[in-house]
mmCIF file of C-alpha atoms in Angstrom:
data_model
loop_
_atom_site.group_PDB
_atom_site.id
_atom_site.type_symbol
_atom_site.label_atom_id
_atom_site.label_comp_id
_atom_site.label_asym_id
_atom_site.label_seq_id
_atom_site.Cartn_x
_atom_site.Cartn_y
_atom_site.Cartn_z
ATOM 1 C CA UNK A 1 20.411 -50.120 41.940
ATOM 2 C CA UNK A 2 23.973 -50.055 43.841
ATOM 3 C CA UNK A 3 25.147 -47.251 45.930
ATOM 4 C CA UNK A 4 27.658 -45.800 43.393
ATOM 5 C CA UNK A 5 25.468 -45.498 40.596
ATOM 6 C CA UNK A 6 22.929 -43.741 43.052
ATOM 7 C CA UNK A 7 25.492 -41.445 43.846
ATOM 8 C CA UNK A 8 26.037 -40.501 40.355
ATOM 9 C CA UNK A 9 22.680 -40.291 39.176
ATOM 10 C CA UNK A 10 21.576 -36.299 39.447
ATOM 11 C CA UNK A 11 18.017 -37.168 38.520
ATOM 12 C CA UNK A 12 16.086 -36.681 41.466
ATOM 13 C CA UNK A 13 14.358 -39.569 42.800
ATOM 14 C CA UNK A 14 10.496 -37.826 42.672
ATOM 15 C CA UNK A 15 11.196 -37.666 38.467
ATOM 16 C CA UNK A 16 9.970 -40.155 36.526
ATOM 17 C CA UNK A 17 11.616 -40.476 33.069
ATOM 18 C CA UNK A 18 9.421 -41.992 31.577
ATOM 19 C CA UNK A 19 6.894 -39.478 32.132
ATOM 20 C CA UNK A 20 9.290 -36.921 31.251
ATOM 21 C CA UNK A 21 10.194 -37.780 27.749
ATOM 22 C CA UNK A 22 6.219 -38.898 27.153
ATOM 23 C CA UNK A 23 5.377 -36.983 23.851
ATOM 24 C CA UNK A 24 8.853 -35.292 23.543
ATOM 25 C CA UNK A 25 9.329 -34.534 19.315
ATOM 26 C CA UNK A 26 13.084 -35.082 18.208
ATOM 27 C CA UNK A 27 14.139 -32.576 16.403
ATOM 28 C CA UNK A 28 11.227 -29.744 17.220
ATOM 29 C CA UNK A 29 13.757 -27.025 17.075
ATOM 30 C CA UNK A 30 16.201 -28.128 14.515
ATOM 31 C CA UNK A 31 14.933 -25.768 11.918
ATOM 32 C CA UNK A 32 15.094 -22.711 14.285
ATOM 33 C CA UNK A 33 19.203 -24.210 15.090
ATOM 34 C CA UNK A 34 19.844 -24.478 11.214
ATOM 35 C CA UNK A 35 18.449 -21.245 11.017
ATOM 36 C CA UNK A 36 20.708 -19.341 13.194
ATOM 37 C CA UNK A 37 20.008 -16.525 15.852
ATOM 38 C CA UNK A 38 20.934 -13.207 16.590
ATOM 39 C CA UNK A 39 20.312 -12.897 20.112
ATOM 40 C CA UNK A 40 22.243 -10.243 22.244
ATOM 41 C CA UNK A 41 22.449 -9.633 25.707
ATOM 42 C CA UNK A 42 22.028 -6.027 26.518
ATOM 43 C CA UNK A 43 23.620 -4.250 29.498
ATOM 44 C CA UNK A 44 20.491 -3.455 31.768
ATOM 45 C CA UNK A 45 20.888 0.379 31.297
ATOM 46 C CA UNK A 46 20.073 -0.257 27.671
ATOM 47 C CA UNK A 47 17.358 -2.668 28.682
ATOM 48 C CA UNK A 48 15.601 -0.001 30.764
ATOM 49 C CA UNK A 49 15.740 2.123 27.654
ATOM 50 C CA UNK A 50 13.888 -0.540 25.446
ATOM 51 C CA UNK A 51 10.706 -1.980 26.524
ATOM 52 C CA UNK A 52 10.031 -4.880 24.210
ATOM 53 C CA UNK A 53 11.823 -6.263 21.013
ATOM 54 C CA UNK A 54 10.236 -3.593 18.803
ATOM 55 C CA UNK A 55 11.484 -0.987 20.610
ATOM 56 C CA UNK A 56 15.590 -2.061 19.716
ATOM 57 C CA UNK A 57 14.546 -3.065 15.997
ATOM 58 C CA UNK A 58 13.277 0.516 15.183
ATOM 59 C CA UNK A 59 15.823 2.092 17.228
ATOM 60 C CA UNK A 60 18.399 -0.438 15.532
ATOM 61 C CA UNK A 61 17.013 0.789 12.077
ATOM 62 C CA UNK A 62 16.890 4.242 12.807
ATOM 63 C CA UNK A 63 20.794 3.634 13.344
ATOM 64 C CA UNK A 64 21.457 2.177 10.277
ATOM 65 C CA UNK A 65 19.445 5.145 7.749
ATOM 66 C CA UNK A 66 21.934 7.021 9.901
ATOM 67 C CA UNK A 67 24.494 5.498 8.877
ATOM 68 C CA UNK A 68 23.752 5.410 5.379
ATOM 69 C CA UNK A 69 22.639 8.883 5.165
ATOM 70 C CA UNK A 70 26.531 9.606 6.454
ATOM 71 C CA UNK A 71 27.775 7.758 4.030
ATOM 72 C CA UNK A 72 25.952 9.708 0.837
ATOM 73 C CA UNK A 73 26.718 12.626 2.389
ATOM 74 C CA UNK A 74 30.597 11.751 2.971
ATOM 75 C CA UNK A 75 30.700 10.166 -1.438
ATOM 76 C CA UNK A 76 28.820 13.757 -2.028
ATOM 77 C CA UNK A 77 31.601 15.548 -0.235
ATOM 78 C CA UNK A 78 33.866 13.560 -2.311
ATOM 79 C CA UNK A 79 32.733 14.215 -5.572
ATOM 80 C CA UNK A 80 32.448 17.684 -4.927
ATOM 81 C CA UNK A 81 36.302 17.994 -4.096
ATOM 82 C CA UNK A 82 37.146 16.250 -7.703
ATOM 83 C CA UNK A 83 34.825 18.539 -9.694
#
């Protein structure tokens, strides 16, 4: 190996790579990529306020039967003004 391209190499010199690709699977998380995420990063106030993934999916429900209940109850105001 010449100087340069020890210069550029960022692998350090105690890493084999070899041993470091040794029973690596191409493509072990392709179906979780073609599948998409919906990961968020929440501010840490709202962390604190949610201890585990559970915790945001019922609060995150609770929001949307909310939401829907608001909007039956804004159609039923509606009909009501046109009868």
């Amino acid at each position: 190996m010449n100087n340069e391209s020890e210069l550029n190499d960022e692998l350090r010199p105690e890493y084999d790579l070899r041993a470091l690709l040794k029973g690596g699977v191409r493509g072990k998380y392709v179906a979780r990529y073609r599948a998409g995420t919906n990961l968020v990063l929440l501010d840490p106030d709202v962390a604190r306020a949610f201890p585990d993934e559970a915790a945001v999916n019922e609060a995150l429900r609770l929001v949307i039967r909310l939401g829907e209940i608001q909007h039956g109850q804004k159609r039923d105001a509606a009909r009501a003004q046109v009868s």
